[in-house]
Coordinates of C-alpha atoms in Angstrom, one line a residue:
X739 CA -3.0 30.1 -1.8
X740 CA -2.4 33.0 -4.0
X741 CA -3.8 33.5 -7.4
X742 CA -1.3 34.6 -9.0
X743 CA 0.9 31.7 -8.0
X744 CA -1.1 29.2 -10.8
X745 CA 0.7 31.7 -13.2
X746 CA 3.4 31.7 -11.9
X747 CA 4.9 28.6 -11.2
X748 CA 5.3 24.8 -12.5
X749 CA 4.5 23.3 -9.3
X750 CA 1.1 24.4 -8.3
X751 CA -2.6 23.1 -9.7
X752 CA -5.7 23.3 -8.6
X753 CA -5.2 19.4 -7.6
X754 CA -2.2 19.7 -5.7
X755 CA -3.4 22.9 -3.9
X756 CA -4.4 23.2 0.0
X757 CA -7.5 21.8 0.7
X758 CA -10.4 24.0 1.6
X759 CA -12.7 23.5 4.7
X760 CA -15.5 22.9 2.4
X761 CA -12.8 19.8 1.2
X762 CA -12.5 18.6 4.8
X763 CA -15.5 16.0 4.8
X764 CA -13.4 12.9 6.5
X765 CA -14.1 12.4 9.9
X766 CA -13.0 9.4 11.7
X767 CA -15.7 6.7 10.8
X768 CA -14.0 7.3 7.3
X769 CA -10.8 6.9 7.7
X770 CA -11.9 3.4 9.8
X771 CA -13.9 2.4 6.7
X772 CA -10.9 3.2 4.4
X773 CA -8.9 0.9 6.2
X774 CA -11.3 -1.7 6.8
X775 CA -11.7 -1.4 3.0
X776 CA -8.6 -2.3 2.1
X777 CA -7.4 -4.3 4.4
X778 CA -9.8 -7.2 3.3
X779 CA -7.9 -7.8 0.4
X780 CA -6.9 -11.1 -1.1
X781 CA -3.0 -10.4 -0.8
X782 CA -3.6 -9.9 3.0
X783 CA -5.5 -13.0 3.1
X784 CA -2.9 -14.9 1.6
X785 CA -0.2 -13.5 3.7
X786 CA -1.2 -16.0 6.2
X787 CA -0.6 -18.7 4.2
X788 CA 2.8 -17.8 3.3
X789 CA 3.8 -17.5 7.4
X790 CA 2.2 -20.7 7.9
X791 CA 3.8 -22.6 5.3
X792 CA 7.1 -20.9 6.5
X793 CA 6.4 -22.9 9.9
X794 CA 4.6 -21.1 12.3
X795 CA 1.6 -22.0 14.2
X796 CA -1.6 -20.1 13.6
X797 CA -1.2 -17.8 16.7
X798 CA 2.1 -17.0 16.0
X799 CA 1.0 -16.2 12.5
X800 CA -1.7 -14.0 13.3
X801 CA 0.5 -12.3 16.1
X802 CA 3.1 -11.5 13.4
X803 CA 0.7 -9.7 10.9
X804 CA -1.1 -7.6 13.9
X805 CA 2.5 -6.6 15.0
X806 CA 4.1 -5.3 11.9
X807 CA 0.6 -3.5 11.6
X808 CA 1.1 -2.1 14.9
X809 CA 4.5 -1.0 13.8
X810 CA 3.7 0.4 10.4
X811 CA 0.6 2.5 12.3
X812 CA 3.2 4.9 13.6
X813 CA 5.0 6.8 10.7
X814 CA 1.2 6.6 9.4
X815 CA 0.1 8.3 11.6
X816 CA 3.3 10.9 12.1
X817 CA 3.4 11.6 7.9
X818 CA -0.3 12.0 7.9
X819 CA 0.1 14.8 10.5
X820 CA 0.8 17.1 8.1
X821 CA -1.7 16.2 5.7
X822 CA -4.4 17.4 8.3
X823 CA -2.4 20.3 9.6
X824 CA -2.0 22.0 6.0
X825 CA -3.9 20.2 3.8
X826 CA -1.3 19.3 1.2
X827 CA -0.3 15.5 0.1
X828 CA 2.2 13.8 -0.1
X829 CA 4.0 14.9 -3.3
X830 CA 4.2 18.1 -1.8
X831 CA 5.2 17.3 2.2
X832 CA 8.4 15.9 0.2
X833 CA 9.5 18.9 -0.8
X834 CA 10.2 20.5 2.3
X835 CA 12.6 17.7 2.9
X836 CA 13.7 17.2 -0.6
X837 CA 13.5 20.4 -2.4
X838 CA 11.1 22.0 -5.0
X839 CA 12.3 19.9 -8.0
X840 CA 14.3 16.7 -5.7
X841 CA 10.6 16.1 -4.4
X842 CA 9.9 14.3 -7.9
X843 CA 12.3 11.7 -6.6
X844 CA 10.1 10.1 -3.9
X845 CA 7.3 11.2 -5.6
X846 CA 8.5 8.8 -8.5
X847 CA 9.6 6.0 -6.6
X848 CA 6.3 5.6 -4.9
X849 CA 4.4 5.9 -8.4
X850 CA 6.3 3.1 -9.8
X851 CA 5.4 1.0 -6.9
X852 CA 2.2 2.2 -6.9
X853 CA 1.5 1.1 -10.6
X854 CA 3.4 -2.2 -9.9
X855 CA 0.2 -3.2 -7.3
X856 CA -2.3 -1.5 -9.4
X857 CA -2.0 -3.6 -12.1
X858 CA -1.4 -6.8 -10.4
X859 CA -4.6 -6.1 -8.1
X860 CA -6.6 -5.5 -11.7
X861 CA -5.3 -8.8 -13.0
X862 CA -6.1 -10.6 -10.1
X863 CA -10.0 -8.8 -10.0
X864 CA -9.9 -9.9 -14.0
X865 CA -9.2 -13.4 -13.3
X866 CA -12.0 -13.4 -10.5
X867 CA -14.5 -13.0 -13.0
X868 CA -12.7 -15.2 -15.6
X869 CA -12.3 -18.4 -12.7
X870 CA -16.0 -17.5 -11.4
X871 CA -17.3 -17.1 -15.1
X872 CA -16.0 -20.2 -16.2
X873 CA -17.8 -22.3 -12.9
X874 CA -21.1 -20.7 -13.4
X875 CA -20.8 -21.7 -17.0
X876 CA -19.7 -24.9 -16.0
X877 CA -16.5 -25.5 -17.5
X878 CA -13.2 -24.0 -19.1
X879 CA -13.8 -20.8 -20.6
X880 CA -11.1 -18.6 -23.2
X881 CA -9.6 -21.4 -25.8
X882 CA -5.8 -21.1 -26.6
X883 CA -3.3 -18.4 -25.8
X884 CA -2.9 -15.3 -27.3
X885 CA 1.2 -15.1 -29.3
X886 CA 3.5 -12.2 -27.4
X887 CA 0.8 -11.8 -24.7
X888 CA 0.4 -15.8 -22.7
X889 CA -3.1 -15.6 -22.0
X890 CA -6.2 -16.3 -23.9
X891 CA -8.9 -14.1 -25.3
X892 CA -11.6 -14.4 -22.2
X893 CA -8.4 -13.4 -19.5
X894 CA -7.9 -10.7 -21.1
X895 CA -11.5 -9.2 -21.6
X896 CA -12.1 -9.8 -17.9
X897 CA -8.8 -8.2 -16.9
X898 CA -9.8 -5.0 -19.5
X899 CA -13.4 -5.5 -18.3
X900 CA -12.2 -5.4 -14.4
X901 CA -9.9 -2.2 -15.6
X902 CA -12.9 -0.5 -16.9
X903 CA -14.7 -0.6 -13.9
X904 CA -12.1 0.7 -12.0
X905 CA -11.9 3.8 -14.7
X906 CA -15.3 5.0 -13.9
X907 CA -13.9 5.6 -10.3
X908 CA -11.1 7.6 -11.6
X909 CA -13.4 9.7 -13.9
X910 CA -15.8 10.7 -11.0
X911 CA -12.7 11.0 -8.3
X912 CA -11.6 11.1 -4.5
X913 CA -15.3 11.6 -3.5
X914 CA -16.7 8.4 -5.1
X915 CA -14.0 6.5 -3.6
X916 CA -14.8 7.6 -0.1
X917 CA -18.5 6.8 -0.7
X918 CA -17.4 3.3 -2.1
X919 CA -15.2 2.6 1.3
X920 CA -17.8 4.0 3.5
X921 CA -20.7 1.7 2.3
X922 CA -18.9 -1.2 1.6
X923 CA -16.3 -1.3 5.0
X924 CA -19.8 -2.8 7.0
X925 CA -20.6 -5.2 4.0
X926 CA -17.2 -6.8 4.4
X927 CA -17.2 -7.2 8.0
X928 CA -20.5 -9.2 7.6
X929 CA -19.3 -11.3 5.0
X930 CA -16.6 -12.2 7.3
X931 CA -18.9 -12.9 10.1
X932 CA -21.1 -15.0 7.4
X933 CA -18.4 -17.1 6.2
X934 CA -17.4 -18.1 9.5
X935 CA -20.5 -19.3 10.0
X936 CA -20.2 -21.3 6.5
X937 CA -17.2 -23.3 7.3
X938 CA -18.0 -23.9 10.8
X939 CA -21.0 -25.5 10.0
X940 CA -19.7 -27.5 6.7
X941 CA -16.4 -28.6 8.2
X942 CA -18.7 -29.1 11.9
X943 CA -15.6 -27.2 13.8
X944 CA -12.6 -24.9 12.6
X945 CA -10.2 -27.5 11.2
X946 CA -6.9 -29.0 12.3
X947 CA -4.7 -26.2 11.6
X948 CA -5.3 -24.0 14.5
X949 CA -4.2 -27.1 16.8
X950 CA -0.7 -27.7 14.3
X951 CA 1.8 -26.6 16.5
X952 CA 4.9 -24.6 15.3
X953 CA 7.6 -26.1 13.2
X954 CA 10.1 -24.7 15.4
X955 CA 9.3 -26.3 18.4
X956 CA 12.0 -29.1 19.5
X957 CA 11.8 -31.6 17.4
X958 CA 9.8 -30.0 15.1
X959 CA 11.0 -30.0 10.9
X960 CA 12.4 -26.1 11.8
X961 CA 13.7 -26.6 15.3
X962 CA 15.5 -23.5 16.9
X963 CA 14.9 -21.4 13.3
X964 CA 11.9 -19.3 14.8
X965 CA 14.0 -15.8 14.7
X966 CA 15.3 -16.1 10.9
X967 CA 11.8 -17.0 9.6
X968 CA 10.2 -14.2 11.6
X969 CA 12.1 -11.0 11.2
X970 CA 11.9 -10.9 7.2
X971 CA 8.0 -11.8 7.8
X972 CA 7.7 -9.2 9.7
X973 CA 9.5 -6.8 7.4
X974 CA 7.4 -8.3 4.5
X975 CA 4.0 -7.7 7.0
X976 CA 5.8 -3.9 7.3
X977 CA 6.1 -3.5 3.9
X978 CA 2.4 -4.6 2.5
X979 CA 1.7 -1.2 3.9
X980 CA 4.8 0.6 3.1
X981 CA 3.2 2.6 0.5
X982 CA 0.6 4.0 2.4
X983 CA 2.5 5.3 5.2
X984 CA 4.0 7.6 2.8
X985 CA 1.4 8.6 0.7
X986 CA -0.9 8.6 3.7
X987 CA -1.2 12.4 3.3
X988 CA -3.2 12.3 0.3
X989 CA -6.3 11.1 2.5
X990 CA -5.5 12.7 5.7
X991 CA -5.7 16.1 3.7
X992 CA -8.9 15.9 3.7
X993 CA -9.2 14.7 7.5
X994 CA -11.7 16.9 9.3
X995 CA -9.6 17.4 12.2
X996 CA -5.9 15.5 13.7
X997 CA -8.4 13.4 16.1
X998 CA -10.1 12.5 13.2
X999 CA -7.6 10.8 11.2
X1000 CA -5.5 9.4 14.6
X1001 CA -8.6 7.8 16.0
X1002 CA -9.9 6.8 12.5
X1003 CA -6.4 5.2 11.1
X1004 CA -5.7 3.4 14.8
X1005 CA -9.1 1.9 14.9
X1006 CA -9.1 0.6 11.1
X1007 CA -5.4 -0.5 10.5
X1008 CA -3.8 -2.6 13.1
X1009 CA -6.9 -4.5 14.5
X1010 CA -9.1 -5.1 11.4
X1011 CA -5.5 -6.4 9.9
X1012 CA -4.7 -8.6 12.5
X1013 CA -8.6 -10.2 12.6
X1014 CA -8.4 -11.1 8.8
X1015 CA -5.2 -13.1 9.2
X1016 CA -7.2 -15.2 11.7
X1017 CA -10.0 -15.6 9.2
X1018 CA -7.6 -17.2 6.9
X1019 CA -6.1 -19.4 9.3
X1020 CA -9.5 -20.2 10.2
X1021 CA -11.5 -20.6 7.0
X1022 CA -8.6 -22.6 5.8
X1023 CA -8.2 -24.9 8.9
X1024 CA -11.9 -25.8 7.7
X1025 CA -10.8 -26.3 4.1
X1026 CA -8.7 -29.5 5.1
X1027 CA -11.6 -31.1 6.8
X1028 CA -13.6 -30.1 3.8
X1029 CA -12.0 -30.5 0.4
X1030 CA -8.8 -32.6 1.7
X1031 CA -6.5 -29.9 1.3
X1032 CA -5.2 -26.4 2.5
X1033 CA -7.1 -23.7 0.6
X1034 CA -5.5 -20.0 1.0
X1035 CA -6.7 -18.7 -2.5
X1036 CA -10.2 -17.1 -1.7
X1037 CA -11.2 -17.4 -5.2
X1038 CA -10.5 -20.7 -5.4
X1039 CA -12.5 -21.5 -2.4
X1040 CA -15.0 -19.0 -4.1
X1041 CA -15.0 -21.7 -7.2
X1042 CA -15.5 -25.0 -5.1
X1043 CA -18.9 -23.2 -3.5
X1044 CA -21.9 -24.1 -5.3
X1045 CA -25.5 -22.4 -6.6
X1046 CA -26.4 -18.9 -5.6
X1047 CA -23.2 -18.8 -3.3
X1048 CA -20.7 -18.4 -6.3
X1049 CA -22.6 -15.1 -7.9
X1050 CA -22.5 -14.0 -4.3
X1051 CA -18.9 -14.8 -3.5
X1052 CA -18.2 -12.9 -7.3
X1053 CA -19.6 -10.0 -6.6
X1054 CA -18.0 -9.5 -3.1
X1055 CA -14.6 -10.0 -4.2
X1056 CA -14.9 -8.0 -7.3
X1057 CA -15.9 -4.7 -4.6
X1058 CA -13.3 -5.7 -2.3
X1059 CA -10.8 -6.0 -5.1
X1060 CA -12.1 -2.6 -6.5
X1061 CA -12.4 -0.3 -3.3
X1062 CA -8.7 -1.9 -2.4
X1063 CA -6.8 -0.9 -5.6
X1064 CA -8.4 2.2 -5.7
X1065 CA -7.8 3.8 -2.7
X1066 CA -4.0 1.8 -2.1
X1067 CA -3.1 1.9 -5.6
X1068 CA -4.8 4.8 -7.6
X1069 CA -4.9 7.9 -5.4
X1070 CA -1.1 8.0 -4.4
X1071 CA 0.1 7.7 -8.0
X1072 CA -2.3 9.9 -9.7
X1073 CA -1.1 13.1 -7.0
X1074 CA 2.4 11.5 -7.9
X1075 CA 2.7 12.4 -11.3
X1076 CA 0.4 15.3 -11.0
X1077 CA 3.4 16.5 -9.3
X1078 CA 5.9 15.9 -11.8
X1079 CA 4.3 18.0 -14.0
X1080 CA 1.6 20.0 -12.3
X1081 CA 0.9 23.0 -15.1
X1082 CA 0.1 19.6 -17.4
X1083 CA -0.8 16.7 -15.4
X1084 CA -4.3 17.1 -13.1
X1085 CA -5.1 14.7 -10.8
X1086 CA -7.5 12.7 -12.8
X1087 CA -5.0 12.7 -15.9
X1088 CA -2.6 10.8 -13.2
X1089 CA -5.1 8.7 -12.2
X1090 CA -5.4 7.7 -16.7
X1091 CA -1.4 7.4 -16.2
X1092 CA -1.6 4.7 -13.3
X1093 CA -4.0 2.9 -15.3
X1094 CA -2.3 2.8 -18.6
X1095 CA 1.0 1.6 -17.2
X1096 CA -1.4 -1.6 -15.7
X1097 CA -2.4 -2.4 -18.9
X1098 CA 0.9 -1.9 -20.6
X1099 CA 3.1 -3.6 -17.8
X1100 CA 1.4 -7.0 -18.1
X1101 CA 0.9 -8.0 -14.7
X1102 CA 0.4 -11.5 -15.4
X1103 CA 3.7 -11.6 -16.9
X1104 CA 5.6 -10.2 -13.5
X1105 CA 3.7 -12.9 -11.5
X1106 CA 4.8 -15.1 -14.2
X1107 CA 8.2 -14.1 -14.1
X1108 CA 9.2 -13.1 -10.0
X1109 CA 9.5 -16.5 -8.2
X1110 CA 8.2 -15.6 -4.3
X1111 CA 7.0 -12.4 -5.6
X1112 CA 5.4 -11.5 -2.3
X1113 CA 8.2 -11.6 0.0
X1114 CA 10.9 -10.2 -2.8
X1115 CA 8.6 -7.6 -4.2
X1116 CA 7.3 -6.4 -0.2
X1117 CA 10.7 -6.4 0.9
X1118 CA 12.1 -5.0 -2.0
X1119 CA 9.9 -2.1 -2.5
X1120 CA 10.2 -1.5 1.4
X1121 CA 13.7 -1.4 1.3
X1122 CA 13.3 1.7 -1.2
X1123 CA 10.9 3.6 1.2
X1124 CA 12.0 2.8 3.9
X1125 CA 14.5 5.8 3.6
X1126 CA 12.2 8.3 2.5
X1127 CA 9.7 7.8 5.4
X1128 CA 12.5 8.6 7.7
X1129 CA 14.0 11.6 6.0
X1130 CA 10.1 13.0 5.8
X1131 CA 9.9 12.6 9.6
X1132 CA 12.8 13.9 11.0
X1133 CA 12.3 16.9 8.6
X1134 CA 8.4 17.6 9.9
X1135 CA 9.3 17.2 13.7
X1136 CA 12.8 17.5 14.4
X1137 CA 14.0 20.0 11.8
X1138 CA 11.1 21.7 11.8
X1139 CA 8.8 21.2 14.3
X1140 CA 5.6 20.6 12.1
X1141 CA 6.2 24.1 10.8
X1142 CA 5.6 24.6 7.5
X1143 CA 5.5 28.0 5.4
X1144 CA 2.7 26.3 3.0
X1145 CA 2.6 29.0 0.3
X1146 CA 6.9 29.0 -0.2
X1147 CA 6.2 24.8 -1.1
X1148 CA 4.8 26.5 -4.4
X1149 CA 7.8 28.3 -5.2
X1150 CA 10.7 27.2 -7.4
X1151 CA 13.1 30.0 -6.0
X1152 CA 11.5 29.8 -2.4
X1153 CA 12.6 28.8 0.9
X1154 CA 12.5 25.2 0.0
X1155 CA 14.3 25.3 -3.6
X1156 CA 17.9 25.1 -1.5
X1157 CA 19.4 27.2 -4.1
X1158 CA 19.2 24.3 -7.0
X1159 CA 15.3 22.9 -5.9
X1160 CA 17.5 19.8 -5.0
X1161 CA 18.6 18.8 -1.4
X1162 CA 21.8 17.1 -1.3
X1163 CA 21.0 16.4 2.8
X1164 CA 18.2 14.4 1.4
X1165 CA 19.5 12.6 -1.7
X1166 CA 22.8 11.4 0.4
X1167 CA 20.6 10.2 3.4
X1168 CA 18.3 8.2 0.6
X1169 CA 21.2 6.9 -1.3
X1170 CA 23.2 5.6 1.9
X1171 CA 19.6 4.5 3.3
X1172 CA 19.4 2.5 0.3
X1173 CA 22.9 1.1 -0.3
X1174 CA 23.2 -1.9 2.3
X1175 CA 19.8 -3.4 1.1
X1176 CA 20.9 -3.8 -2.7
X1177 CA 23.1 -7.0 -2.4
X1178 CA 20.4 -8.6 -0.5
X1179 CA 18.1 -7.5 -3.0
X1180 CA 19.5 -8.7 -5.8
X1181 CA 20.2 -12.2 -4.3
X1182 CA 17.1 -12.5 -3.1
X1183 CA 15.4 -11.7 -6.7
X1184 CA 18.4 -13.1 -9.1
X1185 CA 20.0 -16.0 -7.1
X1186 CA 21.6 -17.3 -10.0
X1187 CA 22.9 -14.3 -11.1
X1188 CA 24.1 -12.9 -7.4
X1189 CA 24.8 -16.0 -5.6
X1190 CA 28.4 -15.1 -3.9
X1191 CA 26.2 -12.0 -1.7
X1192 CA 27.9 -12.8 2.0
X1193 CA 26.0 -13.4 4.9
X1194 CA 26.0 -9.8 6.7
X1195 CA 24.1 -7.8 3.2
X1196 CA 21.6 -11.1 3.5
X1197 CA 20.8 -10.3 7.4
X1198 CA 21.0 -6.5 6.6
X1199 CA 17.9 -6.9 3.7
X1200 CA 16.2 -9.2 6.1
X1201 CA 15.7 -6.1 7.9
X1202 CA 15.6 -3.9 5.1
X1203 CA 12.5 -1.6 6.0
X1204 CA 13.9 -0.5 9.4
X1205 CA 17.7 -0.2 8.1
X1206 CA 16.7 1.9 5.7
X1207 CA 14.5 4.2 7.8
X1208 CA 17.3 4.4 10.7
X1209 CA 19.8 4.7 8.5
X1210 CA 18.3 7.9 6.6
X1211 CA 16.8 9.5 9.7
X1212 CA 20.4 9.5 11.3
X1213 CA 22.1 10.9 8.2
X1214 CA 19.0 13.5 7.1
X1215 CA 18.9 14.4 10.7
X1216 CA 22.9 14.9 11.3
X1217 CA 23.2 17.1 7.9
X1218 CA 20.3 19.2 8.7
X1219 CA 21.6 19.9 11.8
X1220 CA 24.5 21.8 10.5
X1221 CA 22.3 24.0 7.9
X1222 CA 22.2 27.8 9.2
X1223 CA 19.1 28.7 11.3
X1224 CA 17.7 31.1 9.2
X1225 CA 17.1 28.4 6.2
X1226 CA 14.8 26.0 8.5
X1227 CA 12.5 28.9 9.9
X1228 CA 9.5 29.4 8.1
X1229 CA 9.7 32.6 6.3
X1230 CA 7.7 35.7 6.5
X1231 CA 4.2 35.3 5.7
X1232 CA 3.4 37.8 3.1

């Protein structure tokens, strides 16, 4: 990169610039420990439970998760191409497709969903330590609740105390989170292996619920209603990950080579995805023959263990709650609105943005608030990226064939300003991309408000992840088509 372009322009820092080869540090082992690390999280633990209590059988709940995991892997993997190939995330990839300035667009929307998990993952790590405090000390901790807020004094020092632990990550940056993932991937994978063990040997076997057959067998409470239970699961599965597979650059960037980040992201997504949904099944199975009862809530299973096994069970969920939200929910945001302001915002002052908003959103007051909030906030937010996943690919393979002229996506009157810095081919493919998913959307989150939506918009959001993405990529792709030559060639090096 030029020097005198960080005069020059209001879309380049040093945060947002090309990574150097001295930068390029991931090889594959990392990117399989990234994904390990965030894949054991307590939202994909409890995903599980929420197919299972929809009707399926544990296989069929297990194959469902590994599937839309499968399915998700490939626009991973495409997006993070370019990451590698020119070092640049994802805020900027989007404005070869967008424009200059209509990049802040995606960039935006994947902030707001970013910040939406980020705080709702630092509420949950807060009220780990508030539920675990409370056992060790042996009783109900945190007195009456707090006017205007609707939690008590302790919740809300452990959710600040859980956010300040977090903001010592963001301080010391991208490196400390790849040494947190790295060392802490194997730690989880024992655990695992160790709480088998546990509930095997409590509960003398693995529980009645792997035997349970489907619901909608023959006879069954859910006879012949396999198909409309399973396609918006899967589209829920698709979108737990949905973020990610666009922001997905912001790692790969730093990828030592493509067969790095391929290798790495296939070995550590799909599979390690797929195996955690069978730990649920199967450390909950146990839970019936143990405590009576179906337990998906890890820290409530955490809270029934007793002696040395609850400081234990604390301290592992508080890493794997910490290494999750800070590598899903931090480092896409903070590049986000970097990029919507580069000359002021630096990645680390995004990263102080991200965590603000998680504080002043309340999180406990949107799980309060958004009945079902997994399957209408997954599908929701997947319905909104969706689109922009598909525009970004057919930009960086068909229109352009993974060329990029790097230096012209720090220009405001380059090659990728189209004219205004705004692409209309873009906006209209996100916009129509959009569109058919909002009735659905809006029944699904306001019933009362929205309940005359017809049957066709309610099938339509049931897919809403893969609408969106076809329907964008077909627009984006036919519109681009028609643009003169000369304006998708990479221009003239200088």
């Amino acid at each position: 990169m030029n020097n005198d372009l960080s005069g020059s322009t209001q879309l380049w820092n040093e945060d947002l610039a090309p990574t150097s080869a001295a930068q390029r540090t991931w090889r594959w082992y990392h990117f399989a420990a990234l994904w390990v690390g965030m894949v054991m999280c307590i939202p994909a633990y409890t995903l599980s439970a929420s197919l299972i209590e929809g009707g399926m059988s544990a296989y069929q709940a297990v194959f469902t998760v590994f599937l839309a995991n499968a399915i998700v892997l490939l626009p991973m993997l495409a997006i993070g191409h370019a990451g590698t190939k020119y070092g640049i995330p994802y805020a900027v990839l989007a404005r070869a497709s967008f424009g200059t300035a209509g990049a802040r667009l995606p960039a935006l929307m994947r902030a707001i969903v970013a910040c939406g998990w980020y705080g709702i993952q630092t509420w949950f790590g807060g009220q780990m330590i508030y539920t675990l405090i409370g056992v060790l000390l042996g009783g109900e901790i945190g007195g009456a609740r707090i006017a205007g807020l609707g939690i008590n004094g302790m919740q809300l020092l452990c959710f600040l105390a859980f956010w300040g632990i977090q903001f010592w990550y963001i301080v010391h940056g991208m490196d400390a989170i790849r040494k947190l993932e790295t060392y802490t991937a194997p730690l989880k994978i024992l655990i695992c292996f160790v709480l088998l063990g546990w509930v095997y040997q409590k509960a003398g076997g693995f529980g009645p619920l792997l035997d349970q057959p489907s619901q909608f067998v023959e006879g069954g409470k859910k006879a012949g209603q396999f198909w409309s239970t399973f396609w918006p699961s899967l589209t829920a599965m698709v979108g737990f990950w949905a973020t990610l597979a666009l922001n997905i650059p912001d790692f790969t960037r730093f990828a030592k080579s493509q067969r790095d980040q391929l290798v790495g992201q296939s070995v550590g997504l799909p599979v390690p995805m797929g195996l955690l949904a069978a730990l649920a099944v199967i450390v909950t199975s146990a839970t019936v023959v143990l405590y009576g009862k179906a337990i998906w809530d890890p820290v409530d299973l955490a809270s029934r263990m007793t002696g040395v096994a609850v400081l234990v069970a604390l301290v592992i969920l508080l890493i794997d709650t910490v290494s999750v939200n800070l590598a899903a929910n931090l480092v896409g945001p903070a590049y986000d609105f970097s990029a919507l302001a580069p000359r002021h915002i630096s990645y680390r002052a995004g990263g102080y943005i991200t965590a603000s908003i998680a504080i002043v959103m309340m999180p406990w007051k949107l799980l309060e608030s958004t009945q079902g909030y997994i399957f209408t906030w997954l599908i929701g937010y997947s319905a909104l990226l969706g689109p922009i996943a598909g525009i970004l690919i057919i930009d960086y393979y068909l229109i352009r064939k993974t060329e990029l002229n790097v230096e012209q996506l720090y220009r405001e009157d380059g090659q990728y300003s189209y004219g205004s810095g705004w692409n209309s081919a873009a906006i209209v493919a996100f916009v129509l991309g959009v569109a058919p998913n909002i009735p659905g959307f809006l029944n699904a989150a306001f019933p009362a408000s929205f309940p005359g939506v017809g049957d066709a918009f309610k099938t339509i959001y049931t897919y809403a992840w893969f609408v969106g993405i076809a329907i964008s990529a077909l627009v984006y792709g036919v519109m681009m088509k028609g643009r003169a030559a000369a304006t998708l060639r990479p221009a003239a090096q200088p």
